[in-house]
């Protein structure tokens, strides 16, 4: 990303876009604190969507939006590594890891073939499948460049994830109570089946404190599956000669930094104060990324995609929920 200087201005071209994104993010963070079940990420997307579709945004915002989506996202993912300890992942036990592995694998596979059956673009099917099965909006934003997804496809996949996250808030705790699930079992279920990290944690805590802690640990472990998926995607797309992915260009180099952060955290080599700052920064950057995504959502483009991707998302959500629940009970 070249930080070109605007004519007659000492500010880089990204400044205006980043400024509006920071404002949206601060507002979203405040609203997310007031309404935790909705969460800052959802508010950021919604405010971005409303601004994009209710007003005419000047083109001078675009460089900042692109910088946030491409560069800032990678920095946020690297910083997220400080919250992942290898000991935490081992602590949740073999049972939870198997549930994660099977629900992620089957979820992506089923979504891919359902999308093929419904004749949906392969990239959109992959986005919905990866977002549903791994970590929602973060996963979609991370892999969209690798698979060469269009912005309207990304927007639709994100909208699908957000929609089913809202449904999860209402249905999961009710099902948990009806099935008399223990907090441990419910926490594993929420961590393996609810899409976004913030949503999975919120659903867990809605059931109980222990469920919330378990959901958090399981969800962080599940997020690691983004790494092998991101490694495999360029090979798959290159092999099939689709999307002209240009492996060297799209290779997710920042994953090595992400793993490095996780290892440093595991061995306690990062001071607690610095870890705290990095975690807070990464979470705010993710809100910024979601605001930038919202600012690129054009309702007109989404309506052109039709109802089939939404049906694919529904099947993907039910598949993930059912498989993990079946393996836990």
PDB file of N, CA and C in Angstrom, residues 37-84:
ATOM      1  N   UNK A  37     -25.380  -8.381  23.503  1.00  0.00           N
ATOM      2  CA  UNK A  37     -25.865  -9.506  22.706  1.00  0.00           C
ATOM      3  C   UNK A  37     -25.838  -9.206  21.208  1.00  0.00           C
ATOM      4  N   UNK A  38     -25.894  -7.923  20.866  1.00  0.00           N
ATOM      5  CA  UNK A  38     -25.760  -7.548  19.451  1.00  0.00           C
ATOM      6  C   UNK A  38     -24.283  -7.452  19.107  1.00  0.00           C
ATOM      7  N   UNK A  39     -23.525  -6.776  19.956  1.00  0.00           N
ATOM      8  CA  UNK A  39     -22.071  -6.736  19.801  1.00  0.00           C
ATOM      9  C   UNK A  39     -21.574  -5.615  18.896  1.00  0.00           C
ATOM     10  N   UNK A  40     -20.341  -5.210  19.136  1.00  0.00           N
ATOM     11  CA  UNK A  40     -19.722  -4.104  18.398  1.00  0.00           C
ATOM     12  C   UNK A  40     -19.559  -4.408  16.915  1.00  0.00           C
ATOM     13  N   UNK A  41     -19.225  -5.670  16.584  1.00  0.00           N
ATOM     14  CA  UNK A  41     -18.994  -6.032  15.183  1.00  0.00           C
ATOM     15  C   UNK A  41     -20.243  -5.837  14.335  1.00  0.00           C
ATOM     16  N   UNK A  42     -21.370  -6.281  14.855  1.00  0.00           N
ATOM     17  CA  UNK A  42     -22.628  -6.147  14.119  1.00  0.00           C
ATOM     18  C   UNK A  42     -23.004  -4.679  13.952  1.00  0.00           C
ATOM     19  N   UNK A  43     -22.834  -3.897  15.020  1.00  0.00           N
ATOM     20  CA  UNK A  43     -23.123  -2.460  14.938  1.00  0.00           C
ATOM     21  C   UNK A  43     -22.229  -1.791  13.894  1.00  0.00           C
ATOM     22  N   UNK A  44     -20.949  -2.168  13.873  1.00  0.00           N
ATOM     23  CA  UNK A  44     -20.002  -1.575  12.911  1.00  0.00           C
ATOM     24  C   UNK A  44     -20.435  -1.847  11.472  1.00  0.00           C
ATOM     25  N   UNK A  45     -20.831  -3.101  11.207  1.00  0.00           N
ATOM     26  CA  UNK A  45     -21.292  -3.462   9.861  1.00  0.00           C
ATOM     27  C   UNK A  45     -22.561  -2.686   9.507  1.00  0.00           C
ATOM     28  N   UNK A  46     -23.521  -2.657  10.431  1.00  0.00           N
ATOM     29  CA  UNK A  46     -24.805  -1.989  10.169  1.00  0.00           C
ATOM     30  C   UNK A  46     -24.646  -0.498   9.911  1.00  0.00           C
ATOM     31  N   UNK A  47     -23.825   0.174  10.743  1.00  0.00           N
ATOM     32  CA  UNK A  47     -23.613   1.616  10.557  1.00  0.00           C
ATOM     33  C   UNK A  47     -22.937   1.876   9.215  1.00  0.00           C
ATOM     34  N   UNK A  48     -21.956   1.032   8.877  1.00  0.00           N
ATOM     35  CA  UNK A  48     -21.280   1.157   7.584  1.00  0.00           C
ATOM     36  C   UNK A  48     -22.233   0.979   6.419  1.00  0.00           C
ATOM     37  N   UNK A  49     -23.090  -0.027   6.519  1.00  0.00           N
ATOM     38  CA  UNK A  49     -24.082  -0.306   5.465  1.00  0.00           C
ATOM     39  C   UNK A  49     -25.043   0.875   5.303  1.00  0.00           C
ATOM     40  N   UNK A  50     -25.533   1.395   6.434  1.00  0.00           N
ATOM     41  CA  UNK A  50     -26.477   2.527   6.398  1.00  0.00           C
ATOM     42  C   UNK A  50     -25.834   3.751   5.744  1.00  0.00           C
ATOM     43  N   UNK A  51     -24.585   4.043   6.142  1.00  0.00           N
ATOM     44  CA  UNK A  51     -23.878   5.191   5.558  1.00  0.00           C
ATOM     45  C   UNK A  51     -23.683   5.021   4.053  1.00  0.00           C
ATOM     46  N   UNK A  52     -23.291   3.815   3.646  1.00  0.00           N
ATOM     47  CA  UNK A  52     -23.020   3.549   2.231  1.00  0.00           C
ATOM     48  C   UNK A  52     -24.287   3.666   1.381  1.00  0.00           C
ATOM     49  N   UNK A  53     -25.405   3.186   1.909  1.00  0.00           N
ATOM     50  CA  UNK A  53     -26.628   3.119   1.112  1.00  0.00           C
ATOM     51  C   UNK A  53     -27.566   4.311   1.280  1.00  0.00           C
ATOM     52  N   UNK A  54     -27.395   5.085   2.372  1.00  0.00           N
ATOM     53  CA  UNK A  54     -28.263   6.247   2.605  1.00  0.00           C
ATOM     54  C   UNK A  54     -27.628   7.550   2.136  1.00  0.00           C
ATOM     55  N   UNK A  55     -26.308   7.528   1.960  1.00  0.00           N
ATOM     56  CA  UNK A  55     -25.599   8.743   1.535  1.00  0.00           C
ATOM     57  C   UNK A  55     -24.680   8.425   0.362  1.00  0.00           C
ATOM     58  N   UNK A  56     -24.215   9.461  -0.280  1.00  0.00           N
ATOM     59  CA  UNK A  56     -23.229   9.278  -1.349  1.00  0.00           C
ATOM     60  C   UNK A  56     -21.840   9.523  -0.763  1.00  0.00           C
ATOM     61  N   UNK A  57     -21.110   8.466  -0.503  1.00  0.00           N
ATOM     62  CA  UNK A  57     -19.779   8.615   0.094  1.00  0.00           C
ATOM     63  C   UNK A  57     -18.786   9.084  -0.961  1.00  0.00           C
ATOM     64  N   UNK A  58     -17.983  10.097  -0.640  1.00  0.00           N
ATOM     65  CA  UNK A  58     -16.986  10.564  -1.617  1.00  0.00           C
ATOM     66  C   UNK A  58     -15.931   9.496  -1.890  1.00  0.00           C
ATOM     67  N   UNK A  59     -15.404   9.497  -3.112  1.00  0.00           N
ATOM     68  CA  UNK A  59     -14.402   8.500  -3.509  1.00  0.00           C
ATOM     69  C   UNK A  59     -13.108   8.644  -2.717  1.00  0.00           C
ATOM     70  N   UNK A  60     -12.912   9.802  -2.089  1.00  0.00           N
ATOM     71  CA  UNK A  60     -11.695  10.030  -1.286  1.00  0.00           C
ATOM     72  C   UNK A  60     -11.632   9.119  -0.053  1.00  0.00           C
ATOM     73  N   UNK A  61     -12.775   8.475   0.301  1.00  0.00           N
ATOM     74  CA  UNK A  61     -12.792   7.538   1.429  1.00  0.00           C
ATOM     75  C   UNK A  61     -12.225   6.174   1.049  1.00  0.00           C
ATOM     76  N   UNK A  62     -12.237   5.863  -0.250  1.00  0.00           N
ATOM     77  CA  UNK A  62     -11.867   4.512  -0.709  1.00  0.00           C
ATOM     78  C   UNK A  62     -10.459   4.049  -0.323  1.00  0.00           C
ATOM     79  N   UNK A  63      -9.408   4.883  -0.454  1.00  0.00           N
ATOM     80  CA  UNK A  63      -8.070   4.407  -0.063  1.00  0.00           C
ATOM     81  C   UNK A  63      -8.003   3.954   1.399  1.00  0.00           C
ATOM     82  N   UNK A  64      -8.643   4.703   2.291  1.00  0.00           N
ATOM     83  CA  UNK A  64      -8.657   4.335   3.711  1.00  0.00           C
ATOM     84  C   UNK A  64      -9.426   3.058   3.972  1.00  0.00           C
ATOM     85  N   UNK A  65     -10.519   2.881   3.227  1.00  0.00           N
ATOM     86  CA  UNK A  65     -11.328   1.655   3.364  1.00  0.00           C
ATOM     87  C   UNK A  65     -10.506   0.450   2.914  1.00  0.00           C
ATOM     88  N   UNK A  66      -9.824   0.584   1.770  1.00  0.00           N
ATOM     89  CA  UNK A  66      -9.002  -0.514   1.243  1.00  0.00           C
ATOM     90  C   UNK A  66      -7.828  -0.832   2.168  1.00  0.00           C
ATOM     91  N   UNK A  67      -7.192   0.205   2.722  1.00  0.00           N
ATOM     92  CA  UNK A  67      -6.077   0.016   3.649  1.00  0.00           C
ATOM     93  C   UNK A  67      -6.539  -0.776   4.878  1.00  0.00           C
ATOM     94  N   UNK A  68      -7.721  -0.437   5.389  1.00  0.00           N
ATOM     95  CA  UNK A  68      -8.272  -1.128   6.558  1.00  0.00           C
ATOM     96  C   UNK A  68      -8.571  -2.585   6.246  1.00  0.00           C
ATOM     97  N   UNK A  69      -9.170  -2.821   5.086  1.00  0.00           N
ATOM     98  CA  UNK A  69      -9.559  -4.185   4.698  1.00  0.00           C
ATOM     99  C   UNK A  69      -8.357  -5.086   4.418  1.00  0.00           C
ATOM    100  N   UNK A  70      -7.311  -4.517   3.860  1.00  0.00           N
ATOM    101  CA  UNK A  70      -6.171  -5.345   3.439  1.00  0.00           C
ATOM    102  C   UNK A  70      -5.033  -5.375   4.453  1.00  0.00           C
ATOM    103  N   UNK A  71      -4.547  -4.207   4.833  1.00  0.00           N
ATOM    104  CA  UNK A  71      -3.367  -4.146   5.702  1.00  0.00           C
ATOM    105  C   UNK A  71      -3.715  -4.264   7.184  1.00  0.00           C
ATOM    106  N   UNK A  72      -4.682  -3.474   7.618  1.00  0.00           N
ATOM    107  CA  UNK A  72      -5.034  -3.444   9.042  1.00  0.00           C
ATOM    108  C   UNK A  72      -5.572  -4.792   9.514  1.00  0.00           C
ATOM    109  N   UNK A  73      -6.288  -5.487   8.643  1.00  0.00           N
ATOM    110  CA  UNK A  73      -6.809  -6.817   8.994  1.00  0.00           C
ATOM    111  C   UNK A  73      -5.673  -7.776   9.334  1.00  0.00           C
ATOM    112  N   UNK A  74      -4.608  -7.749   8.533  1.00  0.00           N
ATOM    113  CA  UNK A  74      -3.462  -8.640   8.773  1.00  0.00           C
ATOM    114  C   UNK A  74      -2.790  -8.328  10.111  1.00  0.00           C
ATOM    115  N   UNK A  75      -2.653  -7.035  10.396  1.00  0.00           N
ATOM    116  CA  UNK A  75      -2.065  -6.619  11.679  1.00  0.00           C
ATOM    117  C   UNK A  75      -2.930  -7.112  12.837  1.00  0.00           C
ATOM    118  N   UNK A  76      -4.250  -6.981  12.681  1.00  0.00           N
ATOM    119  CA  UNK A  76      -5.185  -7.422  13.727  1.00  0.00           C
ATOM    120  C   UNK A  76      -5.075  -8.922  13.978  1.00  0.00           C
ATOM    121  N   UNK A  77      -4.964  -9.709  12.906  1.00  0.00           N
ATOM    122  CA  UNK A  77      -4.862 -11.171  13.040  1.00  0.00           C
ATOM    123  C   UNK A  77      -3.557 -11.543  13.762  1.00  0.00           C
ATOM    124  N   UNK A  78      -2.469 -10.857  13.422  1.00  0.00           N
ATOM    125  CA  UNK A  78      -1.186 -11.107  14.101  1.00  0.00           C
ATOM    126  C   UNK A  78      -1.309 -10.812  15.594  1.00  0.00           C
ATOM    127  N   UNK A  79      -1.904  -9.666  15.932  1.00  0.00           N
ATOM    128  CA  UNK A  79      -2.077  -9.286  17.335  1.00  0.00           C
ATOM    129  C   UNK A  79      -2.993 -10.239  18.089  1.00  0.00           C
ATOM    130  N   UNK A  80      -3.955 -10.846  17.378  1.00  0.00           N
ATOM    131  CA  UNK A  80      -4.870 -11.804  18.018  1.00  0.00           C
ATOM    132  C   UNK A  80      -4.132 -13.027  18.547  1.00  0.00           C
ATOM    133  N   UNK A  81      -2.931 -13.270  18.003  1.00  0.00           N
ATOM    134  CA  UNK A  81      -2.122 -14.402  18.447  1.00  0.00           C
ATOM    135  C   UNK A  81      -1.767 -14.360  19.922  1.00  0.00           C
ATOM    136  N   UNK A  82      -1.729 -13.162  20.521  1.00  0.00           N
ATOM    137  CA  UNK A  82      -1.372 -13.064  21.941  1.00  0.00           C
ATOM    138  C   UNK A  82      -2.462 -13.626  22.852  1.00  0.00           C
ATOM    139  N   UNK A  83      -3.649 -13.847  22.310  1.00  0.00           N
ATOM    140  CA  UNK A  83      -4.729 -14.415  23.118  1.00  0.00           C
ATOM    141  C   UNK A  83      -4.839 -15.922  22.985  1.00  0.00           C
ATOM    142  N   UNK A  84      -3.975 -16.512  22.162  1.00  0.00           N
ATOM    143  CA  UNK A  84      -4.028 -17.960  21.929  1.00  0.00           C
ATOM    144  C   UNK A  84      -2.841 -18.663  22.570  1.00  0.00           C
TER     145      UNK A  84
END
